[in-house]
Short mmCIF file of N, CA and C in Angstrom, two decimals:
data_model
loop_
_atom_site.label_atom_id
_atom_site.label_comp_id
_atom_site.label_asym_id
_atom_site.label_seq_id
_atom_site.Cartn_x
_atom_site.Cartn_y
_atom_site.Cartn_z
N MET A 124 135.46 27.34 -147.88
CA MET A 124 136.70 27.87 -147.32
C MET A 124 137.37 26.75 -146.52
N THR A 125 138.67 26.62 -146.70
CA THR A 125 139.41 25.58 -146.00
C THR A 125 139.60 25.94 -144.53
N ILE A 126 139.89 24.94 -143.73
CA ILE A 126 140.13 25.16 -142.31
C ILE A 126 141.34 26.07 -142.12
N ASP A 127 142.35 25.93 -142.97
CA ASP A 127 143.53 26.79 -142.87
C ASP A 127 143.16 28.26 -143.07
N LYS A 128 142.35 28.53 -144.06
CA LYS A 128 141.93 29.91 -144.30
C LYS A 128 141.05 30.43 -143.16
N MET A 129 140.20 29.56 -142.63
CA MET A 129 139.36 29.98 -141.50
C MET A 129 140.21 30.30 -140.28
N LEU A 130 141.33 29.58 -140.11
CA LEU A 130 142.24 29.86 -139.01
C LEU A 130 142.97 31.18 -139.21
N LEU A 131 143.24 31.53 -140.45
CA LEU A 131 143.97 32.77 -140.73
C LEU A 131 143.10 34.02 -140.61
N LEU A 132 141.79 33.88 -140.72
CA LEU A 132 140.92 35.07 -140.62
C LEU A 132 141.07 35.83 -139.31
N PRO A 133 141.01 35.17 -138.15
CA PRO A 133 141.21 35.95 -136.91
C PRO A 133 142.61 36.55 -136.84
N ALA A 134 143.60 35.86 -137.34
CA ALA A 134 144.96 36.41 -137.34
C ALA A 134 145.01 37.68 -138.19
N LEU A 135 144.35 37.66 -139.34
CA LEU A 135 144.32 38.84 -140.20
C LEU A 135 143.59 40.00 -139.54
N LEU A 136 142.54 39.69 -138.78
CA LEU A 136 141.84 40.73 -138.04
C LEU A 136 142.77 41.35 -137.00
N HIS A 137 143.55 40.53 -136.33
CA HIS A 137 144.50 41.05 -135.34
C HIS A 137 145.57 41.91 -136.02
N VAL A 138 146.03 41.50 -137.17
CA VAL A 138 146.99 42.31 -137.93
C VAL A 138 146.38 43.67 -138.27
N ALA A 139 145.10 43.67 -138.66
CA ALA A 139 144.41 44.93 -138.95
C ALA A 139 144.37 45.82 -137.71
N LEU A 140 144.13 45.23 -136.55
CA LEU A 140 144.14 46.00 -135.30
C LEU A 140 145.51 46.64 -135.07
N ILE A 141 146.57 45.89 -135.30
CA ILE A 141 147.92 46.41 -135.10
C ILE A 141 148.17 47.62 -136.01
N PHE A 142 147.81 47.48 -137.29
CA PHE A 142 148.01 48.60 -138.21
C PHE A 142 147.13 49.79 -137.84
N LEU A 143 145.91 49.53 -137.39
CA LEU A 143 145.05 50.63 -136.95
C LEU A 143 145.70 51.38 -135.79
N LEU A 144 146.22 50.65 -134.83
CA LEU A 144 146.87 51.27 -133.68
C LEU A 144 148.09 52.09 -134.08
N VAL A 145 148.90 51.55 -134.99
CA VAL A 145 150.11 52.29 -135.39
C VAL A 145 149.74 53.55 -136.15
N PHE A 146 148.72 53.48 -137.01
CA PHE A 146 148.32 54.68 -137.76
C PHE A 146 147.66 55.71 -136.86
N LEU A 147 146.81 55.26 -135.94
CA LEU A 147 146.18 56.21 -135.01
C LEU A 147 147.21 56.86 -134.10
N THR A 148 148.17 56.08 -133.64
CA THR A 148 149.21 56.63 -132.78
C THR A 148 150.08 57.62 -133.55
N GLY A 149 150.51 57.23 -134.72
CA GLY A 149 151.37 58.10 -135.51
C GLY A 149 150.69 59.39 -135.91
N SER A 150 149.46 59.30 -136.42
CA SER A 150 148.75 60.51 -136.83
C SER A 150 148.42 61.38 -135.62
N GLY A 151 148.12 60.75 -134.48
CA GLY A 151 147.86 61.51 -133.26
C GLY A 151 149.11 62.24 -132.78
N ARG A 152 150.25 61.61 -132.91
CA ARG A 152 151.50 62.25 -132.50
C ARG A 152 151.83 63.44 -133.40
N VAL A 153 151.66 63.25 -134.69
CA VAL A 153 151.90 64.37 -135.62
C VAL A 153 150.98 65.53 -135.29
N ALA A 154 149.71 65.23 -135.07
CA ALA A 154 148.74 66.29 -134.75
C ALA A 154 149.08 66.99 -133.43
N ALA A 155 149.48 66.21 -132.42
CA ALA A 155 149.83 66.80 -131.12
C ALA A 155 151.05 67.71 -131.25
N ALA A 156 152.01 67.30 -132.05
CA ALA A 156 153.21 68.13 -132.25
C ALA A 156 152.85 69.41 -133.01
N ARG A 157 152.01 69.29 -134.02
CA ARG A 157 151.61 70.48 -134.78
C ARG A 157 150.80 71.46 -133.95
N ARG A 158 149.99 70.94 -133.02
CA ARG A 158 149.20 71.81 -132.15
C ARG A 158 150.05 72.40 -131.02
N GLY A 159 151.27 71.96 -130.91
CA GLY A 159 152.14 72.47 -129.86
C GLY A 159 151.91 71.84 -128.50
N GLU A 160 151.22 70.71 -128.45
CA GLU A 160 150.97 70.03 -127.18
C GLU A 160 152.25 69.40 -126.62
N VAL A 161 153.18 69.10 -127.50
CA VAL A 161 154.47 68.54 -127.09
C VAL A 161 155.57 69.18 -127.93
N ARG A 162 156.76 69.18 -127.36
CA ARG A 162 157.94 69.58 -128.12
C ARG A 162 158.68 68.30 -128.48
N LEU A 163 159.10 68.20 -129.73
CA LEU A 163 159.75 66.97 -130.19
C LEU A 163 160.99 66.64 -129.37
N GLY A 164 161.71 67.64 -128.93
CA GLY A 164 162.88 67.39 -128.09
C GLY A 164 162.51 66.75 -126.76
N ASP A 165 161.32 67.08 -126.26
CA ASP A 165 160.88 66.52 -124.98
C ASP A 165 160.45 65.06 -125.09
N VAL A 166 159.96 64.66 -126.27
CA VAL A 166 159.46 63.30 -126.42
C VAL A 166 160.44 62.38 -127.12
N ALA A 167 161.56 62.93 -127.56
CA ALA A 167 162.54 62.12 -128.29
C ALA A 167 163.03 60.93 -127.46
N LEU A 168 163.19 61.12 -126.16
CA LEU A 168 163.68 60.04 -125.30
C LEU A 168 162.74 59.74 -124.13
N ASP A 169 161.61 60.43 -124.08
CA ASP A 169 160.71 60.27 -122.94
C ASP A 169 159.26 60.24 -123.43
N ASN A 170 158.75 59.02 -123.61
CA ASN A 170 157.37 58.88 -124.12
C ASN A 170 156.32 59.36 -123.14
N SER A 171 156.68 59.57 -121.89
CA SER A 171 155.69 60.02 -120.91
C SER A 171 155.24 61.46 -121.16
N LYS A 172 155.92 62.16 -122.05
CA LYS A 172 155.57 63.55 -122.34
C LYS A 172 154.42 63.66 -123.35
N TRP A 173 154.08 62.56 -124.04
CA TRP A 173 152.95 62.58 -124.97
C TRP A 173 151.65 62.70 -124.19
N PRO A 174 150.60 63.25 -124.80
CA PRO A 174 149.29 63.28 -124.13
C PRO A 174 148.84 61.86 -123.76
N GLU A 175 148.02 61.78 -122.74
CA GLU A 175 147.59 60.47 -122.20
C GLU A 175 146.97 59.56 -123.26
N ASN A 176 146.09 60.10 -124.10
CA ASN A 176 145.43 59.24 -125.09
C ASN A 176 146.45 58.61 -126.05
N LEU A 177 147.52 59.33 -126.36
CA LEU A 177 148.53 58.79 -127.26
C LEU A 177 149.43 57.78 -126.54
N ARG A 178 149.67 57.98 -125.27
CA ARG A 178 150.44 56.99 -124.50
C ARG A 178 149.67 55.68 -124.40
N LYS A 179 148.35 55.79 -124.20
CA LYS A 179 147.53 54.57 -124.13
C LYS A 179 147.58 53.80 -125.45
N ARG A 180 147.46 54.53 -126.56
CA ARG A 180 147.54 53.86 -127.87
C ARG A 180 148.89 53.21 -128.08
N ALA A 181 149.96 53.95 -127.78
CA ALA A 181 151.32 53.42 -127.98
C ALA A 181 151.56 52.21 -127.08
N ASN A 182 151.10 52.27 -125.84
CA ASN A 182 151.26 51.13 -124.93
C ASN A 182 150.49 49.92 -125.43
N ASN A 183 149.29 50.16 -125.95
CA ASN A 183 148.50 49.05 -126.46
C ASN A 183 149.13 48.46 -127.72
N TYR A 184 149.66 49.32 -128.57
CA TYR A 184 150.37 48.84 -129.77
C TYR A 184 151.52 47.92 -129.36
N GLN A 185 152.32 48.37 -128.40
CA GLN A 185 153.44 47.56 -127.92
C GLN A 185 152.94 46.23 -127.34
N ASN A 186 151.81 46.28 -126.65
CA ASN A 186 151.24 45.08 -126.04
C ASN A 186 150.87 44.03 -127.08
N GLN A 187 150.59 44.46 -128.31
CA GLN A 187 150.20 43.52 -129.37
C GLN A 187 151.39 42.67 -129.84
N PHE A 188 152.58 42.97 -129.35
CA PHE A 188 153.76 42.19 -129.74
C PHE A 188 154.32 41.40 -128.56
N GLU A 189 153.53 41.23 -127.54
CA GLU A 189 153.96 40.45 -126.39
C GLU A 189 153.27 39.09 -126.43
N LEU A 190 152.15 38.93 -125.80
CA LEU A 190 151.42 37.66 -125.78
C LEU A 190 151.08 37.15 -127.20
N PRO A 191 150.64 38.01 -128.12
CA PRO A 191 150.29 37.50 -129.45
C PRO A 191 151.43 36.83 -130.21
N VAL A 192 152.67 37.01 -129.79
CA VAL A 192 153.77 36.31 -130.45
C VAL A 192 153.54 34.80 -130.34
N LEU A 193 153.08 34.34 -129.19
CA LEU A 193 152.79 32.91 -129.02
C LEU A 193 151.62 32.47 -129.89
N PHE A 194 150.67 33.37 -130.12
CA PHE A 194 149.54 33.08 -131.00
C PHE A 194 150.02 32.84 -132.43
N TYR A 195 150.85 33.75 -132.93
CA TYR A 195 151.32 33.62 -134.31
C TYR A 195 152.25 32.43 -134.48
N MET A 196 153.05 32.14 -133.48
CA MET A 196 153.90 30.95 -133.54
C MET A 196 153.03 29.70 -133.64
N LEU A 197 151.97 29.65 -132.85
CA LEU A 197 151.08 28.50 -132.88
C LEU A 197 150.34 28.40 -134.22
N ILE A 198 149.90 29.52 -134.76
CA ILE A 198 149.24 29.49 -136.08
C ILE A 198 150.18 28.86 -137.11
N ALA A 199 151.44 29.29 -137.11
CA ALA A 199 152.41 28.73 -138.05
C ALA A 199 152.59 27.23 -137.84
N LEU A 200 152.67 26.81 -136.59
CA LEU A 200 152.82 25.38 -136.30
C LEU A 200 151.58 24.59 -136.71
N LEU A 201 150.41 25.14 -136.45
CA LEU A 201 149.18 24.45 -136.84
C LEU A 201 149.11 24.26 -138.35
N LEU A 202 149.49 25.29 -139.08
CA LEU A 202 149.44 25.19 -140.54
C LEU A 202 150.50 24.24 -141.07
N SER A 203 151.70 24.31 -140.52
CA SER A 203 152.79 23.47 -141.04
C SER A 203 152.63 21.99 -140.68
N THR A 204 151.98 21.72 -139.55
CA THR A 204 151.78 20.32 -139.15
C THR A 204 150.44 19.76 -139.64
N ARG A 205 149.65 20.61 -140.26
CA ARG A 205 148.32 20.24 -140.77
C ARG A 205 147.40 19.81 -139.62
N LEU A 206 147.56 20.40 -138.44
CA LEU A 206 146.73 20.07 -137.29
C LEU A 206 145.66 21.12 -137.00
N ALA A 207 145.48 22.07 -137.90
CA ALA A 207 144.40 23.04 -137.72
C ALA A 207 143.07 22.31 -137.77
N ASP A 208 142.18 22.67 -136.86
CA ASP A 208 140.86 22.06 -136.84
C ASP A 208 139.84 23.10 -136.37
N ALA A 209 138.59 22.69 -136.30
CA ALA A 209 137.52 23.62 -135.92
C ALA A 209 137.70 24.15 -134.50
N VAL A 210 138.21 23.33 -133.60
CA VAL A 210 138.45 23.77 -132.22
C VAL A 210 139.44 24.94 -132.22
N GLN A 211 140.52 24.80 -132.97
CA GLN A 211 141.52 25.86 -133.02
C GLN A 211 140.96 27.13 -133.68
N VAL A 212 140.11 26.97 -134.66
CA VAL A 212 139.50 28.14 -135.31
C VAL A 212 138.64 28.91 -134.30
N VAL A 213 137.81 28.19 -133.56
CA VAL A 213 136.97 28.85 -132.55
C VAL A 213 137.83 29.52 -131.49
N LEU A 214 138.84 28.82 -131.01
CA LEU A 214 139.72 29.40 -129.99
C LEU A 214 140.49 30.61 -130.53
N ALA A 215 140.90 30.55 -131.78
CA ALA A 215 141.60 31.69 -132.38
C ALA A 215 140.69 32.92 -132.42
N TRP A 216 139.42 32.71 -132.77
CA TRP A 216 138.47 33.83 -132.76
C TRP A 216 138.28 34.39 -131.35
N VAL A 217 138.16 33.50 -130.37
CA VAL A 217 138.01 33.97 -128.99
C VAL A 217 139.25 34.76 -128.57
N PHE A 218 140.42 34.26 -128.91
CA PHE A 218 141.65 34.97 -128.56
C PHE A 218 141.67 36.37 -129.18
N VAL A 219 141.41 36.45 -130.46
CA VAL A 219 141.48 37.76 -131.14
C VAL A 219 140.38 38.69 -130.65
N LEU A 220 139.20 38.17 -130.44
CA LEU A 220 138.13 39.03 -129.92
C LEU A 220 138.47 39.55 -128.52
N SER A 221 139.08 38.71 -127.71
CA SER A 221 139.49 39.19 -126.38
C SER A 221 140.59 40.24 -126.49
N ARG A 222 141.45 40.13 -127.50
CA ARG A 222 142.48 41.15 -127.74
C ARG A 222 141.83 42.47 -128.19
N LEU A 223 140.78 42.35 -129.01
CA LEU A 223 140.06 43.56 -129.44
C LEU A 223 139.40 44.25 -128.25
N VAL A 224 138.78 43.46 -127.39
CA VAL A 224 138.15 44.02 -126.19
C VAL A 224 139.22 44.66 -125.30
N HIS A 225 140.33 43.97 -125.13
CA HIS A 225 141.44 44.52 -124.34
C HIS A 225 141.90 45.86 -124.91
N SER A 226 142.05 45.93 -126.23
CA SER A 226 142.49 47.18 -126.87
C SER A 226 141.47 48.29 -126.68
N TYR A 227 140.20 47.95 -126.82
CA TYR A 227 139.14 48.93 -126.64
C TYR A 227 139.18 49.52 -125.22
N ILE A 228 139.34 48.65 -124.25
CA ILE A 228 139.41 49.11 -122.86
C ILE A 228 140.68 49.91 -122.63
N HIS A 229 141.81 49.38 -123.09
CA HIS A 229 143.11 49.99 -122.85
C HIS A 229 143.22 51.38 -123.47
N THR A 230 142.69 51.55 -124.66
CA THR A 230 142.80 52.85 -125.34
C THR A 230 141.64 53.77 -125.03
N GLY A 231 140.67 53.27 -124.30
CA GLY A 231 139.50 54.07 -123.92
C GLY A 231 139.56 54.48 -122.47
N ARG A 232 138.59 54.01 -121.72
CA ARG A 232 138.49 54.42 -120.31
C ARG A 232 139.58 53.81 -119.44
N ASN A 233 140.21 52.73 -119.92
CA ASN A 233 141.38 52.11 -119.29
C ASN A 233 141.16 51.70 -117.84
N LEU A 234 140.01 51.09 -117.57
CA LEU A 234 139.78 50.54 -116.23
C LEU A 234 140.62 49.27 -116.10
N VAL A 235 141.54 49.30 -115.18
CA VAL A 235 142.53 48.23 -115.07
C VAL A 235 141.89 46.88 -114.80
N ILE A 236 140.86 46.82 -113.97
CA ILE A 236 140.24 45.53 -113.66
C ILE A 236 139.56 44.95 -114.90
N ASP A 237 138.90 45.78 -115.70
CA ASP A 237 138.28 45.30 -116.94
C ASP A 237 139.35 44.84 -117.93
N ARG A 238 140.42 45.61 -118.00
CA ARG A 238 141.53 45.25 -118.89
C ARG A 238 142.12 43.92 -118.44
N PHE A 239 142.25 43.72 -117.14
CA PHE A 239 142.78 42.48 -116.60
C PHE A 239 141.90 41.29 -117.00
N TYR A 240 140.59 41.46 -116.91
CA TYR A 240 139.68 40.37 -117.30
C TYR A 240 139.83 40.01 -118.78
N ALA A 241 139.92 41.02 -119.62
CA ALA A 241 140.09 40.76 -121.06
C ALA A 241 141.44 40.09 -121.32
N PHE A 242 142.47 40.56 -120.64
CA PHE A 242 143.79 39.96 -120.79
C PHE A 242 143.79 38.51 -120.32
N THR A 243 143.18 38.26 -119.18
CA THR A 243 143.11 36.91 -118.64
C THR A 243 142.37 35.98 -119.58
N ALA A 244 141.29 36.47 -120.18
CA ALA A 244 140.55 35.66 -121.16
C ALA A 244 141.46 35.29 -122.32
N SER A 245 142.27 36.23 -122.79
CA SER A 245 143.16 35.91 -123.91
C SER A 245 144.26 34.93 -123.50
N VAL A 246 144.77 35.05 -122.28
CA VAL A 246 145.81 34.13 -121.80
C VAL A 246 145.24 32.71 -121.69
N ILE A 247 144.08 32.59 -121.08
CA ILE A 247 143.48 31.26 -120.90
C ILE A 247 143.15 30.63 -122.25
N THR A 248 142.64 31.44 -123.17
CA THR A 248 142.32 30.93 -124.50
C THR A 248 143.57 30.47 -125.22
N LEU A 249 144.62 31.26 -125.15
CA LEU A 249 145.87 30.87 -125.83
C LEU A 249 146.46 29.62 -125.19
N LEU A 250 146.38 29.51 -123.89
CA LEU A 250 146.84 28.30 -123.21
C LEU A 250 146.06 27.09 -123.70
N ALA A 251 144.75 27.24 -123.82
CA ALA A 251 143.91 26.15 -124.32
C ALA A 251 144.31 25.76 -125.74
N MET A 252 144.62 26.76 -126.56
CA MET A 252 145.06 26.47 -127.93
C MET A 252 146.34 25.64 -127.92
N TRP A 253 147.30 26.01 -127.07
CA TRP A 253 148.57 25.28 -127.01
C TRP A 253 148.37 23.87 -126.47
N ILE A 254 147.52 23.72 -125.47
CA ILE A 254 147.26 22.38 -124.92
C ILE A 254 146.60 21.50 -125.96
N TRP A 255 145.61 22.04 -126.67
CA TRP A 255 144.92 21.27 -127.71
C TRP A 255 145.90 20.86 -128.81
N PHE A 256 146.78 21.78 -129.19
CA PHE A 256 147.80 21.47 -130.20
C PHE A 256 148.70 20.34 -129.71
N ALA A 257 149.19 20.44 -128.48
CA ALA A 257 150.10 19.43 -127.94
C ALA A 257 149.41 18.07 -127.86
N LEU A 258 148.17 18.06 -127.42
CA LEU A 258 147.43 16.79 -127.34
C LEU A 258 147.28 16.15 -128.71
N ARG A 259 146.89 16.95 -129.69
CA ARG A 259 146.72 16.39 -131.03
C ARG A 259 148.06 15.98 -131.64
N LEU A 260 149.10 16.72 -131.34
CA LEU A 260 150.42 16.42 -131.91
C LEU A 260 150.97 15.10 -131.37
N PHE A 261 150.82 14.87 -130.07
CA PHE A 261 151.46 13.71 -129.47
C PHE A 261 150.53 12.53 -129.21
N LEU A 262 149.22 12.75 -129.25
CA LEU A 262 148.29 11.64 -128.98
C LEU A 262 147.56 11.16 -130.22
N GLN A 263 147.82 11.76 -131.33
CA GLN A 263 147.10 11.38 -132.54
C GLN A 263 147.94 10.48 -133.39
#
């Protein structure tokens, strides 16, 4: 397997997480509406009316389009500049695994301090990825 493909594996896992979240949120919302837990008119403009478990899923889904945007931008740059290497592959896995842990915490018991630690791990890892990219781009 090429280094490029190895770099794309964690990204594909993160994409799978995003689709899982959207399907779980959507099916949960349909089920909640059918059970009469919410009225569609009440949630049309106010997401706070959904049950807590569905709000957590929806919030986590939205969160996957914030910090990870920088991850995907970097993946594209690494591939286009041919600067993908084993260091970036390892860091990409750490980033995605920390996002998975963050999602597990966020959609589960949602302990803010644990979620913060997982989030911080992903931020530091992504920062390391960008620094390594910049060093290789300009010092190589």
